[in-house]
Amino acid sequence: MIADPLDTTVTLLQDLIRAACVNDGADQAGQEIRAVRVLQDFLAGSDAEIEVYEALPGRGSLVARVKGTDPNAPKVGMLGHLDVVPVEREAWERDPFGGDLIDGEVWGRGAVDMLFLTASFATVLREVALAAKDGRPPRGDLLLIAVADEEAGGERGIKWLLQNAPIMREVTEIIGESGGMRFGNHLAIEVGEKGSAGRKIKVKGVPAHASIPFGSNGAVSVLAEAERLLREAKAPVVLGETWQAFVTARVSDETVAEKLRHPSTVAEGIAQLGVIAGYAHAISRTTFAPTKVSAGSAHNVIPASGTLTLDIRTLPGVNDAAVDEILRDTLAPLGADFEIKHLLGWAATQSPTDSDLFQVLSEVATEVSGAPTIPLLAAGGSDCRFYRELGIPAYGFAVLSPQWTYEQYRERIHAHNERIDVESINLTLTALRAAVGRRIG
Ligand SMILES: [Zn+2]
């Protein structure tokens, strides 16, 4: 008897959750080699070519390939990560690493982000590998790229692999996370991600003895003023393709939608959006969020200098010089000396919506879900960006069931009681199988 692919995908997901590859950012965290072994067992006997890599001991990644017959056909990579973020165990209703299947939902850390998708990728690769073994090879190559360390930035995962495993660069297009959530009646396919341009602002104030504060303007006061000014940072509002798609899909009130379509009224429109306002604000401009502040050493000294650290997320097309210019303009009223130091960052990335892969993903998503699709710009980041930076189009894809609004998605990932419904796995698997078939079958 042939096992049902949905059942085997659910079982694989449970096994990946139980591998508990928790990544807190330390070199020896994750130990994704456990999940690699699960995938090796799953793919055993399929005849897929499999390579296992370790950037550091235990930081395992796996690349599995089925060779196509036509060297000019697309080479599709399915990019999934194996690591998960830590849990607060006592806040969970069930064992976060138990992989329980309860009332049609699989529970566990990573169920949504993104082990259900990594498991679905593995199932599709195995099916294609078994068909090839059976004398029906695909036209183009299909690769499963299952990586370590996504949750901590990819240094011990995709970044290392792109430098050390030439096979990583043999793909011509990528299917990854995070898509499939609903915006109104529409289903999202992620096409881009904002960039990161962290800054540390160093300010100078006028020091004084704290017993005679009259007329002083110490660094603490300057930092407070800087923070207030940054709340009004004048980053240009950009209402491009992904914005207009968001408004059309998500905002049913025509009066509000009309306000959102124009830069002069967009702020008023966002204020009327309710819970989705934060997301709308984030994808319409470069954002500035103060995250750390430091000044002073003794309670009786008004300090001369201090620093304010900012998490800055950039829109596509906004470079470092543009960020610094906004900062200088915004902080000009301080009058005090300040210096801007760059922290580690990366540019925003976006793949086109007129590529063959986007068209196919959009088509199959609509066939499977009945929902038209919209291109999504994500406020956060994923490993897809490393491929977009190489000029290889990458899309965050899935077909989640209708309950998965954007808000539910945001609430469930990295949260207590993370869980995914089997219906979403089924829809995703069906859509992926069709998309891969159309690109390389
Ligand atoms: Zn993820």
GROMACS .gro file of C-alpha atoms and ligand atoms in nm:
model
  442
    1MET     CA    1   0.000   0.000   0.000
    2ILE     CA    2   0.128   0.348  -0.086
    3ALA     CA    3   0.131   0.584   0.212
    4ASP     CA    4  -0.079   0.897   0.179
    5PRO     CA    5   0.154   1.193   0.110
    6LEU     CA    6  -0.037   1.417   0.349
    7ASP     CA    7  -0.002   1.164   0.632
    8THR     CA    8   0.370   1.121   0.567
    9THR     CA    9   0.417   1.499   0.557
   10VAL     CA   10   0.240   1.536   0.892
   11THR     CA   11   0.458   1.260   1.039
   12LEU     CA   12   0.771   1.425   0.900
   13LEU     CA   13   0.663   1.758   1.049
   14GLN     CA   14   0.614   1.591   1.388
   15ASP     CA   15   0.961   1.437   1.365
   16LEU     CA   16   1.117   1.773   1.273
   17ILE     CA   17   0.944   1.941   1.570
   18ARG     CA   18   1.073   1.664   1.798
   19ALA     CA   19   1.428   1.721   1.669
   20ALA     CA   20   1.402   2.050   1.867
   21CYS     CA   21   1.670   2.247   1.684
   22VAL     CA   22   1.641   2.551   1.908
   23ASN     CA   23   1.856   2.840   1.791
   24ASP     CA   24   1.932   3.115   2.042
   25GLY     CA   25   2.215   3.255   1.830
   26ALA     CA   26   2.506   3.077   2.002
   27ASP     CA   27   2.757   2.888   1.785
   28GLN     CA   28   2.664   2.555   1.938
   29ALA     CA   29   2.286   2.613   1.944
   30GLY     CA   30   2.047   2.460   1.691
   31GLN     CA   31   2.226   2.130   1.635
   32GLU     CA   32   2.029   2.105   1.313
   33ILE     CA   33   2.217   1.785   1.229
   34ARG     CA   34   1.933   1.611   1.418
   35ALA     CA   35   1.677   1.742   1.168
   36VAL     CA   36   1.915   1.659   0.881
   37ARG     CA   37   1.916   1.296   0.998
   38VAL     CA   38   1.533   1.299   1.000
   39LEU     CA   39   1.533   1.422   0.639
   40GLN     CA   40   1.797   1.167   0.536
   41ASP     CA   41   1.577   0.887   0.671
   42PHE     CA   42   1.275   1.036   0.497
   43LEU     CA   43   1.453   1.054   0.160
   44ALA     CA   44   1.630   0.717   0.190
   45GLY     CA   45   1.562   0.493  -0.107
   46SER     CA   46   1.434   0.776  -0.326
   47ASP     CA   47   1.761   0.799  -0.521
   48ALA     CA   48   1.785   1.177  -0.471
   49GLU     CA   49   2.148   1.298  -0.457
   50ILE     CA   50   2.207   1.412  -0.101
   51GLU     CA   51   2.486   1.624   0.046
   52VAL     CA   52   2.517   1.710   0.413
   53TYR     CA   53   2.717   2.014   0.527
   54GLU     CA   54   2.820   2.140   0.868
   55ALA     CA   55   2.933   2.501   0.901
   56LEU     CA   56   3.029   2.417   1.260
   57PRO     CA   57   3.001   2.082   1.442
   58GLY     CA   58   2.631   1.996   1.459
   59ARG     CA   59   2.515   2.295   1.254
   60GLY     CA   60   2.389   2.067   0.978
   61SER     CA   61   2.230   2.160   0.647
   62LEU     CA   62   2.117   1.928   0.369
   63VAL     CA   63   2.092   1.974  -0.006
   64ALA     CA   64   1.903   1.707  -0.203
   65ARG     CA   65   1.878   1.715  -0.580
   66VAL     CA   66   1.689   1.536  -0.853
   67LYS     CA   67   1.857   1.592  -1.189
   68GLY     CA   68   1.650   1.704  -1.485
   69THR     CA   69   1.694   1.595  -1.845
   70ASP     CA   70   1.703   1.939  -2.006
   71PRO     CA   71   1.997   2.163  -1.904
   72ASN     CA   72   1.806   2.467  -2.028
   73ALA     CA   73   1.499   2.404  -1.813
   74PRO     CA   74   1.451   2.596  -1.485
   75LYS     CA   75   1.637   2.467  -1.180
   76VAL     CA   76   1.397   2.511  -0.890
   77GLY     CA   77   1.524   2.537  -0.533
   78MET     CA   78   1.293   2.487  -0.236
   79LEU     CA   79   1.454   2.672   0.054
   80GLY     CA   80   1.352   2.568   0.406
   81HIS     CA   81   1.513   2.619   0.744
   82LEU     CA   82   1.547   2.357   1.015
   83ASP     CA   83   1.605   2.572   1.322
   84VAL     CA   84   1.339   2.721   1.550
   85VAL     CA   85   1.334   3.001   1.806
   86PRO     CA   86   1.344   2.928   2.183
   87VAL     CA   87   1.030   2.872   2.393
   88GLU     CA   88   0.902   2.967   2.734
   89ARG     CA   89   0.798   2.616   2.818
   90GLU     CA   90   0.575   2.704   3.116
   91ALA     CA   91   0.356   2.927   2.896
   92TRP     CA   92   0.263   2.641   2.661
   93GLU     CA   93  -0.051   2.427   2.695
   94ARG     CA   94   0.136   2.131   2.540
   95ASP     CA   95   0.493   2.010   2.508
   96PRO     CA   96   0.645   2.254   2.255
   97PHE     CA   97   0.863   1.973   2.121
   98GLY     CA   98   0.601   1.697   2.139
   99GLY     CA   99   0.459   1.741   1.788
  100ASP     CA  100   0.111   1.644   1.913
  101LEU     CA  101  -0.166   1.612   1.654
  102ILE     CA  102  -0.483   1.735   1.826
  103ASP     CA  103  -0.814   1.811   1.652
  104GLY     CA  104  -0.652   1.848   1.313
  105GLU     CA  105  -0.364   2.067   1.431
  106VAL     CA  106   0.005   1.985   1.477
  107TRP     CA  107   0.145   2.158   1.785
  108GLY     CA  108   0.501   2.261   1.843
  109ARG     CA  109   0.773   2.518   1.808
  110GLY     CA  110   0.841   2.567   1.441
  111ALA     CA  111   0.510   2.417   1.323
  112VAL     CA  112   0.433   2.742   1.134
  113ASP     CA  113   0.784   2.893   1.109
  114MET     CA  114   0.862   2.700   0.903
  115LEU     CA  115   0.879   2.325   0.953
  116PHE     CA  116   0.541   2.253   0.789
  117LEU     CA  117   0.679   2.405   0.471
  118THR     CA  118   1.020   2.237   0.496
  119ALA     CA  119   0.832   1.905   0.541
  120SER     CA  120   0.609   1.981   0.238
  121PHE     CA  121   0.918   2.063   0.029
  122ALA     CA  122   1.073   1.730   0.128
  123THR     CA  123   0.758   1.540   0.031
  124VAL     CA  124   0.746   1.703  -0.313
  125LEU     CA  125   1.117   1.635  -0.370
  126ARG     CA  126   1.071   1.271  -0.271
  127GLU     CA  127   0.779   1.231  -0.510
  128VAL     CA  128   0.981   1.376  -0.798
  129ALA     CA  129   1.281   1.158  -0.704
  130LEU     CA  130   1.068   0.843  -0.695
  131ALA     CA  131   0.913   0.927  -1.033
  132ALA     CA  132   1.266   0.974  -1.175
  133LYS     CA  133   1.371   0.639  -1.032
  134ASP     CA  134   1.066   0.496  -1.205
  135GLY     CA  135   1.185   0.623  -1.543
  136ARG     CA  136   1.000   0.958  -1.539
  137PRO     CA  137   1.270   1.217  -1.464
  138PRO     CA  138   1.179   1.587  -1.454
  139ARG     CA  139   1.283   1.825  -1.729
  140GLY     CA  140   1.459   2.066  -1.492
  141ASP     CA  141   1.650   2.010  -1.167
  142LEU     CA  142   1.466   2.017  -0.836
  143LEU     CA  143   1.658   2.093  -0.516
  144LEU     CA  144   1.563   2.080  -0.151
  145ILE     CA  145   1.785   2.323   0.040
  146ALA     CA  146   1.726   2.264   0.411
  147VAL     CA  147   1.943   2.497   0.615
  148ALA     CA  148   2.059   2.570   0.967
  149ASP     CA  149   2.064   2.905   1.145
  150GLU     CA  150   1.796   3.108   0.966
  151GLU     CA  151   1.662   3.243   1.293
  152ALA     CA  152   1.999   3.395   1.386
  153GLY     CA  153   2.083   3.546   1.048
  154GLY     CA  154   2.222   3.252   0.849
  155GLU     CA  155   2.597   3.283   0.925
  156ARG     CA  156   2.614   2.911   1.005
  157GLY     CA  157   2.354   2.824   0.742
  158ILE     CA  158   2.277   2.982   0.409
  159LYS     CA  159   2.562   3.236   0.415
  160TRP     CA  160   2.818   2.965   0.479
  161LEU     CA  161   2.660   2.733   0.221
  162LEU     CA  162   2.656   2.997  -0.052
  163GLN     CA  163   3.032   3.034   0.000
  164ASN     CA  164   3.119   2.668   0.044
  165ALA     CA  165   2.869   2.457  -0.152
  166PRO     CA  166   2.875   2.540  -0.526
  167ILE     CA  167   2.551   2.346  -0.580
  168MET     CA  168   2.368   2.628  -0.395
  169ARG     CA  169   2.425   2.859  -0.691
  170GLU     CA  170   2.300   2.613  -0.950
  171VAL     CA  171   1.936   2.706  -0.896
  172THR     CA  172   1.761   2.959  -1.117
  173GLU     CA  173   1.462   3.030  -0.891
  174ILE     CA  174   1.362   2.983  -0.529
  175ILE     CA  175   1.046   2.895  -0.338
  176GLY     CA  176   1.080   2.979   0.035
  177GLU     CA  177   0.890   3.133   0.327
  178SER     CA  178   0.668   3.334   0.421
  179GLY     CA  179   0.349   3.353   0.224
  180GLY     CA  180   0.004   3.202   0.210
  181MET     CA  181  -0.173   3.421   0.463
  182ARG     CA  182  -0.500   3.590   0.372
  183PHE     CA  183  -0.556   3.958   0.317
  184GLY     CA  184  -0.933   3.989   0.288
  185ASN     CA  185  -1.030   3.747   0.009
  186HIS     CA  186  -0.678   3.745  -0.130
  187LEU     CA  187  -0.381   3.520  -0.065
  188ALA     CA  188  -0.032   3.666  -0.026
  189ILE     CA  189   0.287   3.560  -0.205
  190GLU     CA  190   0.592   3.725  -0.054
  191VAL     CA  191   0.799   3.901  -0.320
  192GLY     CA  192   1.022   4.118  -0.108
  193GLU     CA  193   1.154   4.201   0.236
  194LYS     CA  194   1.255   4.527   0.393
  195GLY     CA  195   1.621   4.590   0.461
  196SER     CA  196   1.796   4.660   0.788
  197ALA     CA  197   2.014   4.966   0.852
  198GLY     CA  198   2.082   4.979   1.227
  199ARG     CA  199   2.248   5.292   1.361
  200LYS     CA  200   2.405   5.402   1.686
  201ILE     CA  201   2.372   5.774   1.747
  202LYS     CA  202   2.633   5.924   1.977
  203VAL     CA  203   2.534   6.257   2.131
  204LYS     CA  204   2.725   6.517   2.330
  205GLY     CA  205   2.573   6.724   2.606
  206VAL     CA  206   2.697   6.973   2.863
  207PRO     CA  207   2.820   6.795   3.176
  208ALA     CA  208   2.764   6.932   3.525
  209HIS     CA  209   2.762   6.833   3.888
  210ALA     CA  210   2.420   6.694   3.958
  211SER     CA  211   2.385   6.906   4.274
  212ILE     CA  212   2.383   7.224   4.063
  213PRO     CA  213   2.184   7.129   3.751
  214PHE     CA  214   2.074   7.484   3.663
  215GLY     CA  215   2.140   7.556   3.295
  216SER     CA  216   2.286   7.213   3.221
  217ASN     CA  217   2.191   7.003   2.919
  218GLY     CA  218   2.338   6.662   2.984
  219ALA     CA  219   2.347   6.368   2.746
  220VAL     CA  220   2.038   6.211   2.907
  221SER     CA  221   1.829   6.518   2.819
  222VAL     CA  222   1.971   6.527   2.466
  223LEU     CA  223   1.893   6.158   2.417
  224ALA     CA  224   1.536   6.210   2.536
  225GLU     CA  225   1.492   6.490   2.286
  226ALA     CA  226   1.651   6.278   2.010
  227GLU     CA  227   1.406   5.998   2.081
  228ARG     CA  228   1.113   6.240   2.064
  229LEU     CA  229   1.233   6.382   1.729
  230LEU     CA  230   1.281   6.033   1.584
  231ARG     CA  231   0.918   5.947   1.649
  232GLU     CA  232   0.841   6.203   1.380
  233ALA     CA  233   1.124   6.098   1.146
  234LYS     CA  234   1.030   6.215   0.801
  235ALA     CA  235   1.097   5.910   0.589
  236PRO     CA  236   0.924   5.946   0.254
  237VAL     CA  237   0.602   5.749   0.215
  238VAL     CA  238   0.619   5.519  -0.089
  239LEU     CA  239   0.290   5.380  -0.215
  240GLY     CA  240   0.408   5.132  -0.480
  241GLU     CA  241   0.281   4.808  -0.629
  242THR     CA  242   0.279   4.601  -0.308
  243TRP     CA  243   0.109   4.886  -0.119
  244GLN     CA  244  -0.169   4.928  -0.374
  245ALA     CA  245  -0.220   4.549  -0.377
  246PHE     CA  246  -0.247   4.550   0.003
  247VAL     CA  247  -0.507   4.827   0.001
  248THR     CA  248  -0.716   4.661  -0.269
  249ALA     CA  249  -0.711   4.322  -0.097
  250ARG     CA  250  -0.748   4.424   0.263
  251VAL     CA  251  -0.942   4.749   0.291
  252SER     CA  252  -1.310   4.704   0.210
  253ASP     CA  253  -1.421   5.054   0.318
  254GLU     CA  254  -1.382   5.258  -0.003
  255THR     CA  255  -1.344   5.591   0.181
  256VAL     CA  256  -1.053   5.459   0.387
  257ALA     CA  257  -0.904   5.287   0.081
  258GLU     CA  258  -0.913   5.613  -0.113
  259LYS     CA  259  -0.727   5.792   0.169
  260LEU     CA  260  -0.465   5.516   0.171
  261ARG     CA  261  -0.395   5.554  -0.200
  262HIS     CA  262  -0.257   5.909  -0.168
  263PRO     CA  263   0.051   6.029   0.024
  264SER     CA  264  -0.128   6.339   0.155
  265THR     CA  265  -0.406   6.139   0.327
  266VAL     CA  266  -0.232   5.808   0.395
  267ALA     CA  267  -0.163   5.885   0.764
  268GLU     CA  268  -0.533   5.952   0.824
  269GLY     CA  269  -0.619   5.626   0.647
  270ILE     CA  270  -0.369   5.420   0.850
  271ALA     CA  271  -0.517   5.560   1.173
  272GLN     CA  272  -0.850   5.404   1.072
  273LEU     CA  273  -0.710   5.057   0.999
  274GLY     CA  274  -0.725   4.897   1.344
  275VAL     CA  275  -0.493   4.603   1.411
  276ILE     CA  276  -0.335   4.599   1.066
  277ALA     CA  277  -0.220   4.963   1.103
  278GLY     CA  278   0.127   4.867   1.230
  279TYR     CA  279   0.195   4.651   0.927
  280ALA     CA  280   0.056   4.917   0.691
  281HIS     CA  281   0.279   5.181   0.851
  282ALA     CA  282   0.583   4.954   0.822
  283ILE     CA  283   0.544   4.867   0.453
  284SER     CA  284   0.477   5.225   0.343
  285ARG     CA  285   0.803   5.381   0.467
  286THR     CA  286   1.143   5.326   0.623
  287THR     CA  287   1.088   5.294   0.999
  288PHE     CA  288   1.302   5.408   1.293
  289ALA     CA  289   1.265   5.223   1.623
  290PRO     CA  290   1.479   5.312   1.927
  291THR     CA  291   1.594   4.990   2.094
  292LYS     CA  292   1.882   5.074   2.330
  293VAL     CA  293   1.989   5.378   2.522
  294SER     CA  294   2.302   5.436   2.725
  295ALA     CA  295   2.443   5.732   2.918
  296GLY     CA  296   2.589   5.813   3.256
  297SER     CA  297   2.787   5.617   3.512
  298ALA     CA  298   2.717   5.777   3.851
  299HIS     CA  299   2.395   5.903   4.000
  300ASN     CA  300   2.547   6.238   4.090
  301VAL     CA  301   2.711   6.327   3.756
  302ILE     CA  302   2.521   6.479   3.462
  303PRO     CA  303   2.694   6.294   3.177
  304ALA     CA  304   2.864   6.452   2.878
  305SER     CA  305   2.788   6.179   2.622
  306GLY     CA  306   2.554   5.894   2.549
  307THR     CA  307   2.423   5.670   2.273
  308LEU     CA  308   2.089   5.573   2.124
  309THR     CA  309   2.063   5.256   1.916
  310LEU     CA  310   1.804   5.238   1.640
  311ASP     CA  311   1.656   4.945   1.451
  312ILE     CA  312   1.591   5.096   1.109
  313ARG     CA  313   1.406   4.897   0.841
  314THR     CA  314   1.439   5.025   0.488
  315LEU     CA  315   1.212   5.006   0.187
  316PRO     CA  316   1.348   4.874  -0.144
  317GLY     CA  317   1.560   5.147  -0.304
  318VAL     CA  318   1.652   5.324   0.021
  319ASN     CA  319   2.031   5.310   0.064
  320ASP     CA  320   2.264   5.396   0.354
  321ALA     CA  321   2.317   5.754   0.239
  322ALA     CA  322   1.941   5.813   0.228
  323VAL     CA  323   1.902   5.676   0.581
  324ASP     CA  324   2.177   5.904   0.714
  325GLU     CA  325   2.025   6.204   0.541
  326ILE     CA  326   1.687   6.140   0.706
  327LEU     CA  327   1.861   6.102   1.043
  328ARG     CA  328   2.058   6.426   1.004
  329ASP     CA  329   1.745   6.618   0.899
  330THR     CA  330   1.537   6.472   1.179
  331LEU     CA  331   1.798   6.536   1.448
  332ALA     CA  332   1.903   6.881   1.322
  333PRO     CA  333   1.691   7.066   1.585
  334LEU     CA  334   1.907   6.910   1.858
  335GLY     CA  335   2.175   7.164   1.780
  336ALA     CA  336   2.411   6.944   1.982
  337ASP     CA  337   2.691   6.749   1.825
  338PHE     CA  338   2.596   6.400   1.718
  339GLU     CA  339   2.767   6.121   1.527
  340ILE     CA  340   2.603   5.841   1.331
  341LYS     CA  341   2.764   5.498   1.343
  342HIS     CA  342   2.650   5.218   1.108
  343LEU     CA  343   2.562   4.878   1.255
  344LEU     CA  344   2.554   4.559   1.050
  345GLY     CA  345   2.273   4.572   0.792
  346TRP     CA  346   2.150   4.469   0.451
  347ALA     CA  347   1.949   4.624   0.172
  348ALA     CA  348   1.583   4.552   0.107
  349THR     CA  349   1.525   4.296  -0.168
  350GLN     CA  350   1.238   4.247  -0.408
  351SER     CA  351   1.173   3.996  -0.687
  352PRO     CA  352   0.961   4.082  -0.991
  353THR     CA  353   0.594   3.989  -1.022
  354ASP     CA  354   0.627   3.924  -1.395
  355SER     CA  355   0.866   3.626  -1.363
  356ASP     CA  356   0.756   3.282  -1.484
  357LEU     CA  357   0.780   3.141  -1.132
  358PHE     CA  358   0.562   3.414  -0.980
  359GLN     CA  359   0.303   3.360  -1.251
  360VAL     CA  360   0.293   2.985  -1.184
  361LEU     CA  361   0.280   3.028  -0.805
  362SER     CA  362  -0.003   3.277  -0.843
  363GLU     CA  363  -0.195   3.048  -1.079
  364VAL     CA  364  -0.172   2.737  -0.862
  365ALA     CA  365  -0.246   2.929  -0.541
  366THR     CA  366  -0.569   3.056  -0.694
  367GLU     CA  367  -0.663   2.714  -0.834
  368VAL     CA  368  -0.611   2.547  -0.496
  369SER     CA  369  -0.759   2.817  -0.271
  370GLY     CA  370  -1.007   2.996  -0.496
  371ALA     CA  371  -0.843   3.323  -0.385
  372PRO     CA  372  -0.675   3.575  -0.613
  373THR     CA  373  -0.317   3.651  -0.502
  374ILE     CA  374  -0.134   3.969  -0.406
  375PRO     CA  375   0.241   4.036  -0.390
  376LEU     CA  376   0.352   4.094  -0.032
  377LEU     CA  377   0.638   4.303   0.101
  378ALA     CA  378   0.742   4.161   0.439
  379ALA     CA  379   0.845   4.394   0.720
  380GLY     CA  380   1.088   4.132   0.855
  381GLY     CA  381   1.350   3.918   0.685
  382SER     CA  382   1.416   3.558   0.580
  383ASP     CA  383   1.683   3.359   0.396
  384CYS     CA  384   1.511   3.440   0.063
  385ARG     CA  385   1.700   3.768   0.059
  386PHE     CA  386   2.036   3.597   0.003
  387TYR     CA  387   1.908   3.458  -0.327
  388ARG     CA  388   1.744   3.786  -0.427
  389GLU     CA  389   2.079   3.955  -0.365
  390LEU     CA  390   2.231   3.717  -0.623
  391GLY     CA  391   1.963   3.816  -0.874
  392ILE     CA  392   1.780   3.485  -0.838
  393PRO     CA  393   1.405   3.543  -0.794
  394ALA     CA  394   1.273   3.412  -0.462
  395TYR     CA  395   0.917   3.401  -0.335
  396GLY     CA  396   0.769   3.320   0.004
  397PHE     CA  397   0.495   3.070  -0.068
  398ALA     CA  398   0.230   2.854   0.098
  399VAL     CA  399  -0.145   2.818   0.081
  400LEU     CA  400  -0.281   2.851   0.434
  401SER     CA  401  -0.645   2.778   0.514
  402PRO     CA  402  -0.895   3.069   0.526
  403GLN     CA  403  -0.857   3.121   0.906
  404TRP     CA  404  -0.499   3.246   0.848
  405THR     CA  405  -0.533   3.620   0.836
  406TYR     CA  406  -0.211   3.817   0.848
  407GLU     CA  407  -0.285   3.891   1.216
  408GLN     CA  408  -0.318   3.523   1.303
  409TYR     CA  409   0.006   3.453   1.123
  410ARG     CA  410   0.188   3.723   1.318
  411GLU     CA  411   0.036   3.597   1.645
  412ARG     CA  412   0.131   3.235   1.588
  413ILE     CA  413   0.493   3.257   1.478
  414HIS     CA  414   0.756   3.279   1.751
  415ALA     CA  415   0.464   3.266   2.001
  416HIS     CA  416   0.338   3.030   2.272
  417ASN     CA  417   0.121   2.740   2.150
  418GLU     CA  418   0.246   2.760   1.791
  419ARG     CA  419   0.046   2.515   1.578
  420ILE     CA  420  -0.062   2.453   1.220
  421ASP     CA  421  -0.379   2.293   1.086
  422VAL     CA  422  -0.352   1.986   0.863
  423GLU     CA  423  -0.579   2.158   0.609
  424SER     CA  424  -0.309   2.422   0.552
  425ILE     CA  425  -0.047   2.151   0.503
  426ASN     CA  426  -0.275   1.980   0.251
  427LEU     CA  427  -0.343   2.299   0.054
  428THR     CA  428   0.027   2.388   0.053
  429LEU     CA  429   0.134   2.041  -0.056
  430THR     CA  430  -0.121   2.037  -0.340
  431ALA     CA  431  -0.017   2.381  -0.463
  432LEU     CA  432   0.358   2.307  -0.439
  433ARG     CA  433   0.322   1.982  -0.629
  434ALA     CA  434   0.134   2.162  -0.909
  435ALA     CA  435   0.381   2.452  -0.920
  436VAL     CA  436   0.688   2.227  -0.936
  437GLY     CA  437   0.516   2.014  -1.203
  438ARG     CA  438   0.452   2.320  -1.418
  439ARG     CA  439   0.803   2.459  -1.386
  440ILE     CA  440   1.009   2.143  -1.436
  441GLY     CA  441   0.771   1.852  -1.508
  442ZN      ZN  442   1.122   3.122   0.926
   0.00000   0.00000   0.00000
